[in-house]
mmCIF file of C-alpha atoms in Angstrom:
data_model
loop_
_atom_site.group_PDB
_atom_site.id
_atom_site.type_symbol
_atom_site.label_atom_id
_atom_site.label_comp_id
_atom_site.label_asym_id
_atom_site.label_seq_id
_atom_site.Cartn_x
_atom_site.Cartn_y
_atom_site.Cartn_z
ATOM 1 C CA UNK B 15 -14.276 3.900 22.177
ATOM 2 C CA UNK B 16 -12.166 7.091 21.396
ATOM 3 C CA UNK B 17 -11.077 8.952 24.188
ATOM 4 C CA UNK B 18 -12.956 11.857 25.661
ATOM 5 C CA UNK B 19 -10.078 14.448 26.957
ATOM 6 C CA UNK B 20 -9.883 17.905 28.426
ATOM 7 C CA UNK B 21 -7.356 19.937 27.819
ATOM 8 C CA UNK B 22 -6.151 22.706 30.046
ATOM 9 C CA UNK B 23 -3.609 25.696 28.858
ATOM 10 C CA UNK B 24 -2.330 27.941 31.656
ATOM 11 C CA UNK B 25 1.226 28.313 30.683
ATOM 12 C CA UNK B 26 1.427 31.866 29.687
ATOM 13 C CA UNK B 27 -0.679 34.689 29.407
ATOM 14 C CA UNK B 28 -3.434 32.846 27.288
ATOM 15 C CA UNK B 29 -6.113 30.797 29.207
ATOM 16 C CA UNK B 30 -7.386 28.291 26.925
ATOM 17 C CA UNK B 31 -9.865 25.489 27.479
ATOM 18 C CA UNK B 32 -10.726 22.081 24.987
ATOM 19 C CA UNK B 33 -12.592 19.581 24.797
ATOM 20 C CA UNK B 34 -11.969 16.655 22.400
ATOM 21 C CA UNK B 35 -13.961 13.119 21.114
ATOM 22 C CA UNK B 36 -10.822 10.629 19.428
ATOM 23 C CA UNK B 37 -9.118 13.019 17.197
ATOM 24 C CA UNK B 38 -11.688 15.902 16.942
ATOM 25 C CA UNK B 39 -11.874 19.070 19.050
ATOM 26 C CA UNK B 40 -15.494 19.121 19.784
ATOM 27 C CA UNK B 41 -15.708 22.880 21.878
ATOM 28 C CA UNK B 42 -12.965 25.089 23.050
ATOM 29 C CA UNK B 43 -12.566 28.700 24.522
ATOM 30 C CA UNK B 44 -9.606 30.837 24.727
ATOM 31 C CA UNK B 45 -9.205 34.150 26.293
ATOM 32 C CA UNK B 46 -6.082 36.614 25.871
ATOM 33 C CA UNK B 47 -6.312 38.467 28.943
ATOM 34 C CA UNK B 48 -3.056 38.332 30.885
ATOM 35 C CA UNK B 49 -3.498 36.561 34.374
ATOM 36 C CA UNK B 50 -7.078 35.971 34.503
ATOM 37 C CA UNK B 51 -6.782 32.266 34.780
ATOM 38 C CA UNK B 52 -7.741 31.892 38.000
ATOM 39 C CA UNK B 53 -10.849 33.803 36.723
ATOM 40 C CA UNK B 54 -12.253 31.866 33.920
ATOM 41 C CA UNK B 55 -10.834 28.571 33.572
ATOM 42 C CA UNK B 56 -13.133 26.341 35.708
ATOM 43 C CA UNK B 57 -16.190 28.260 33.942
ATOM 44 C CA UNK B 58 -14.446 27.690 30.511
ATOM 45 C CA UNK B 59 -14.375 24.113 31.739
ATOM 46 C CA UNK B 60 -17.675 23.876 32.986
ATOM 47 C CA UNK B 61 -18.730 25.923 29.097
ATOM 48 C CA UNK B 62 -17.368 23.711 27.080
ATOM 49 C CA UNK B 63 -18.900 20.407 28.977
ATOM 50 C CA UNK B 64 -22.184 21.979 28.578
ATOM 51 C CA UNK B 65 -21.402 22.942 24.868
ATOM 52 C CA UNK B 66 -20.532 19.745 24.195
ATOM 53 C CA UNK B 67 -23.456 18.117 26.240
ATOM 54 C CA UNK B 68 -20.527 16.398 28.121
ATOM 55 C CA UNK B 69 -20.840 15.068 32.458
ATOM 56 C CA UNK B 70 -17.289 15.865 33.403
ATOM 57 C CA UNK B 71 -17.916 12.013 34.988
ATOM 58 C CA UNK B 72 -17.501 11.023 30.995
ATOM 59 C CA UNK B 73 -13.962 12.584 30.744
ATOM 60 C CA UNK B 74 -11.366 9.784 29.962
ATOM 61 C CA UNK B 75 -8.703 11.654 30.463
ATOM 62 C CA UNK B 76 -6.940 15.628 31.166
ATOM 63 C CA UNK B 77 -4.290 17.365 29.067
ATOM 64 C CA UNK B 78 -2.078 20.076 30.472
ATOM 65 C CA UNK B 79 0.486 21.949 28.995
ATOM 66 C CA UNK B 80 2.802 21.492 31.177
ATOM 67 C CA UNK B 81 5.431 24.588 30.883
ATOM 68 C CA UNK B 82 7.802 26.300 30.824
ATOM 69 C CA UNK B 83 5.910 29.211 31.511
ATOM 70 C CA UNK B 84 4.076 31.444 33.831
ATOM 71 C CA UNK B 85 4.546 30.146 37.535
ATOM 72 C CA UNK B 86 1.091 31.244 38.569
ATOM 73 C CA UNK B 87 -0.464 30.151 35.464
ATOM 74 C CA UNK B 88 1.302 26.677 35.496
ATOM 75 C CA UNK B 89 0.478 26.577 39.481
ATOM 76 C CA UNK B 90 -2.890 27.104 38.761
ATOM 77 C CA UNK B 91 -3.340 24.542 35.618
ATOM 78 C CA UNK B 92 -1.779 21.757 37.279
ATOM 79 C CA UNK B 93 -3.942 21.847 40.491
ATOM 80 C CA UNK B 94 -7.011 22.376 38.286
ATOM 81 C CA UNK B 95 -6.043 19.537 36.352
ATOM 82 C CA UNK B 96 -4.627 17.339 39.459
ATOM 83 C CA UNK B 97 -8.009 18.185 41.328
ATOM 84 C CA UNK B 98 -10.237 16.846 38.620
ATOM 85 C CA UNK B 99 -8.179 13.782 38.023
ATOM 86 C CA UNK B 100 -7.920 12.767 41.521
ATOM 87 C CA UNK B 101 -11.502 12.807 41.932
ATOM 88 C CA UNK B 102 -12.352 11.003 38.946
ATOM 89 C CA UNK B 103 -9.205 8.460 38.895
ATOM 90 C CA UNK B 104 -8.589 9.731 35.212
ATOM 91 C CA UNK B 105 -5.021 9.987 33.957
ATOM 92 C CA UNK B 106 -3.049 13.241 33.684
ATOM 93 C CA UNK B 107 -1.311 13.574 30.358
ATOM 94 C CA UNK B 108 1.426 16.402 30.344
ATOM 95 C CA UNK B 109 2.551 18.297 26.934
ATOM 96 C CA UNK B 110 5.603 20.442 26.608
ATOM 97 C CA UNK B 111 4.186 24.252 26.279
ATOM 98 C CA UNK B 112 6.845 24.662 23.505
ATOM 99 C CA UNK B 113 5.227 21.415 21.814
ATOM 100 C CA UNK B 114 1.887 22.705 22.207
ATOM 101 C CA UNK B 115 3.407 26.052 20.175
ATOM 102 C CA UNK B 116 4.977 23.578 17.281
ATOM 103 C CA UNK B 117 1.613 22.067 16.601
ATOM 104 C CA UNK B 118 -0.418 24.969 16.057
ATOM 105 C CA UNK B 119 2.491 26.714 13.839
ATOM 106 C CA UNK B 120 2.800 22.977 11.999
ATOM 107 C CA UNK B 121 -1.268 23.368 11.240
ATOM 108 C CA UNK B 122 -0.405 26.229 9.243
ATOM 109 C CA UNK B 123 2.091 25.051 7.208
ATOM 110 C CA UNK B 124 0.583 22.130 6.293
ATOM 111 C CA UNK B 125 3.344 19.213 6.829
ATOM 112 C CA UNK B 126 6.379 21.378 4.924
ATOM 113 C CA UNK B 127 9.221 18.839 4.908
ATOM 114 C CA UNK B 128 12.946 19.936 6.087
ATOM 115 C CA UNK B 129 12.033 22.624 8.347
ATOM 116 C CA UNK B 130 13.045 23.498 11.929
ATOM 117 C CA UNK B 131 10.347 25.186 14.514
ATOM 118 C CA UNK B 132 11.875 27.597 17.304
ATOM 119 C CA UNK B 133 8.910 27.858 19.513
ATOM 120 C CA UNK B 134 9.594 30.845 21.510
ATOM 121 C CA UNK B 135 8.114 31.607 25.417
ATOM 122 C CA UNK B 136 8.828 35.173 26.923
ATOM 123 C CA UNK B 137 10.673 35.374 29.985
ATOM 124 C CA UNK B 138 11.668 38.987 30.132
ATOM 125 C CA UNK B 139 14.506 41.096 28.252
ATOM 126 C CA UNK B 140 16.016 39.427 25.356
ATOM 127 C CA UNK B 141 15.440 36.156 27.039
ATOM 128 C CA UNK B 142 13.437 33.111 25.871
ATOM 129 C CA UNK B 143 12.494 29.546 26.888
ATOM 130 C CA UNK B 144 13.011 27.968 23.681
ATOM 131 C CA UNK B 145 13.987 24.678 21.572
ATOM 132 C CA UNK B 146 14.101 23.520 18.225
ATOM 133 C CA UNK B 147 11.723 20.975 16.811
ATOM 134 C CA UNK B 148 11.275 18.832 13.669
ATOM 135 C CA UNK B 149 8.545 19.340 11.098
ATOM 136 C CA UNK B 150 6.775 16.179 12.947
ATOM 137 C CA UNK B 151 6.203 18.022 16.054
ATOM 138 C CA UNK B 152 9.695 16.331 17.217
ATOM 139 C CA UNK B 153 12.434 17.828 19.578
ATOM 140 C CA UNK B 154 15.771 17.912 17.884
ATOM 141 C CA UNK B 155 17.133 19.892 20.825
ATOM 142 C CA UNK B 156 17.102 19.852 24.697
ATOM 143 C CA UNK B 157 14.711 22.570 26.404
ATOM 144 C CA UNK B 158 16.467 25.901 27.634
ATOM 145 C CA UNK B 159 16.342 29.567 28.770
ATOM 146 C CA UNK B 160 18.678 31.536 25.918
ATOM 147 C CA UNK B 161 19.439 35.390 25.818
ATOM 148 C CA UNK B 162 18.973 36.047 21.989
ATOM 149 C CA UNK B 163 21.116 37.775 19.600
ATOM 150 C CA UNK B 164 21.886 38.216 15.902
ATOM 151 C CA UNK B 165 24.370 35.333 16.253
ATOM 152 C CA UNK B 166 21.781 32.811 17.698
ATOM 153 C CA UNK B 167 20.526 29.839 15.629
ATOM 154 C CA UNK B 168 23.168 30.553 13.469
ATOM 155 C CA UNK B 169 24.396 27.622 12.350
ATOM 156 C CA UNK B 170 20.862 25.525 12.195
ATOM 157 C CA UNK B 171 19.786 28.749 9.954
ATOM 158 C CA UNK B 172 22.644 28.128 7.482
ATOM 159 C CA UNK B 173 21.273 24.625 6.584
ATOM 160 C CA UNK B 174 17.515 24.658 7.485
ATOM 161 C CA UNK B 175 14.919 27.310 7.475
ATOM 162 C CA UNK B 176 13.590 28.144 10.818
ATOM 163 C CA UNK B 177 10.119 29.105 11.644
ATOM 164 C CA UNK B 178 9.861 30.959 14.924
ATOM 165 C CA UNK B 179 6.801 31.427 16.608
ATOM 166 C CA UNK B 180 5.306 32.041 20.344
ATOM 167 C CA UNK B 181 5.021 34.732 22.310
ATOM 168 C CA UNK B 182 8.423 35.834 22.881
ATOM 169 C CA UNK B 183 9.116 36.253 18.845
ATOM 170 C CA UNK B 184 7.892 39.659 18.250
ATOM 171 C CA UNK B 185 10.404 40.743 20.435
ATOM 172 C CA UNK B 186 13.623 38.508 18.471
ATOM 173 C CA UNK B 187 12.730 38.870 15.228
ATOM 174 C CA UNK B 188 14.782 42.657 14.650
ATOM 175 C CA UNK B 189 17.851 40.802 15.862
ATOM 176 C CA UNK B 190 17.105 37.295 13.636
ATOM 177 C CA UNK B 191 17.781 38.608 10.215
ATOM 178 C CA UNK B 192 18.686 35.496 8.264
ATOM 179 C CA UNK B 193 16.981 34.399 5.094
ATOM 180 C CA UNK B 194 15.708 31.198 6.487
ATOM 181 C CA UNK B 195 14.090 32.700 9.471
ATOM 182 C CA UNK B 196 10.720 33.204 8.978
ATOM 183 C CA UNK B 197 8.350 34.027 11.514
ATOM 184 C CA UNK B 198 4.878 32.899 12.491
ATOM 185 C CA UNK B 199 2.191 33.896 14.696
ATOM 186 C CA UNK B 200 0.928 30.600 15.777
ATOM 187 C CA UNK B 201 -1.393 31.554 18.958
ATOM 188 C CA UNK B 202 -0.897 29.053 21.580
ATOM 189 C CA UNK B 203 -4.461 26.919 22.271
ATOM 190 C CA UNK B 204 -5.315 24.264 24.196
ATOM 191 C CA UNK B 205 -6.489 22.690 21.169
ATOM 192 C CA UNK B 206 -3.136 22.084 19.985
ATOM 193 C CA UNK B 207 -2.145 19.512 22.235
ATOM 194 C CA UNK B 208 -4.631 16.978 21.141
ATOM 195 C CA UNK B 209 -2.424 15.311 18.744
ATOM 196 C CA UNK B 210 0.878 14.631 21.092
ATOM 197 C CA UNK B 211 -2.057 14.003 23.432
ATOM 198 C CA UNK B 212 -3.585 11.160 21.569
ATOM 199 C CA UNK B 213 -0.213 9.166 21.295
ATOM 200 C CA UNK B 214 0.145 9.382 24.721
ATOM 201 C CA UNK B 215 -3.076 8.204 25.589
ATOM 202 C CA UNK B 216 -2.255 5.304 23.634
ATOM 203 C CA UNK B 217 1.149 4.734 24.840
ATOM 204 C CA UNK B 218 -0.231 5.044 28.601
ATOM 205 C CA UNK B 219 1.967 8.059 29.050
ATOM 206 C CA UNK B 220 0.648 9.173 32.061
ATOM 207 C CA UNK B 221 2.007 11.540 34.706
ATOM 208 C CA UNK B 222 1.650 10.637 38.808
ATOM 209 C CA UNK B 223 -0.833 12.728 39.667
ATOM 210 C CA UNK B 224 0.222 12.580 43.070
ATOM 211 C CA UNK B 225 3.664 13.776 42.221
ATOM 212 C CA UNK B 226 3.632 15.781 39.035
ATOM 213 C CA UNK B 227 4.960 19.106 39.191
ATOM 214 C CA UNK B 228 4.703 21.517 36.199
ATOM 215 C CA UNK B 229 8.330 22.150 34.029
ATOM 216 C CA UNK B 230 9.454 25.578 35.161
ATOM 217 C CA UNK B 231 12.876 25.472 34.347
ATOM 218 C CA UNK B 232 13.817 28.922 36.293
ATOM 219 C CA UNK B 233 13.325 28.942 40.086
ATOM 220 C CA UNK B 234 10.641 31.400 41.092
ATOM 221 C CA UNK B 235 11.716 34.344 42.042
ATOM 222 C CA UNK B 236 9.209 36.188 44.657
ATOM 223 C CA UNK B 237 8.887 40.061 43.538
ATOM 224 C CA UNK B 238 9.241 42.642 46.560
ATOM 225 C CA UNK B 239 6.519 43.823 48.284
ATOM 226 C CA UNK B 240 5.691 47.596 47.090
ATOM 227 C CA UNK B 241 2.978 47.795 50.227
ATOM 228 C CA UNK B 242 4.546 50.201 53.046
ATOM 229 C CA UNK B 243 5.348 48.261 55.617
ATOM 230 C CA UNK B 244 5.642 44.768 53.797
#
């Protein structure tokens, strides 16, 4: 029987709910609202069980992007999705954030060969979370926090083109000017991750739900208090 998954995105400023049967996406809702997650994402779940005409007792499995990202948005994800697979001993299948990205930007360009994707996650200034990634969805390079410039990427520019994408690209692409960079908005859905997700279903890639904590990669860093007398 193909797998019945949820999948859960928290990781930035998108909250983003699917459901999929085997390879199809069968409901999903997604909602670009800026910390509201906390808001909407166990209704989302509960909307797209009843769209689907789905018991959360059927699920076979949960999906969460996994970060880097949001702390309060991954904090939240992974406890909704630890919660639910605690109480229905499901497995917890965790997806790279910038992954997630890459698929949805790959789904548009419809399997070009000899291409690089620079999925791109805000964090503030000229800084991104980033990576680069194969036209399979692959990681060519290690996961990292870089400041970005106009000399950045400039060697993997000079032999493949680039397509940048995420939520932190608007704000590189004045300094990027390179004939092979191209840019892409690719919005970031929870329905992307069903394909990574499926091979690690199959695989039995499964994270210890007792033990998983979400891929931060920065420490967090608590703001001040602006209250008198905090």
């Amino acid at each position: 029987m193909p797998p019945t998954l949820l999948h859960l995105e928290t990781a930035t400023e998108i909250c983003s709910v699917a459901l999929s049967k085997g390879d199809k996406i069968i409901a999903s809702l997604c909602l670009d609202k800026g910390n509201s997650h906390i808001e909407h994402l166990f209704p989302f779940i509960e909307q797209v069980l009843t769209e689907s005409n789905c018991k959360i007792s059927e699920l076979d499995g949960v999906v969460l992007s996994i970060g880097p990202g949001s702390y309060t948005g991954l904090r939240i994800g992974a406890s909704a999705a630890k919660g639910i697979c605690y109480a229905l001993e499901i497995p917890l299948i965790g997806i790279s954030t910038l992954q997630s990205i890459v698929f949805g930007a790959i789904r548009q360009q419809k399997e070009e060969k000899n291409v690089l994707y620079c999925p791109m996650i805000d964090a503030r200034r000229m800084e991104v979370f980033t990576a680069l990634f194969n036209e399979n969805g692959e990681v060519v390079t290690e996961v990292d926090n870089k400041i970005i410039d106009e000399h950045s990427f400039a060697s993997e520019l000079e032999n493949h083109i680039i397509y940048f994408c995420g939520n932190g690209m608007p704000k590189c692409k004045s300094v990027l000017q390179h004939p092979n960079a191209h840019f892409i908005d690719a919005p970031l859905e929870a329905a992307n991750m069903l394909l990574p997700a499926l091979a690690k279903y199959e695989n039995k890639q499964f994270e210890d739900v007792a033990y998983f904590e979400p891929f931060y990669l920065k420490e967090y860093i608590a703001k001040k208090s602006v209250v008198k007398g905090l």
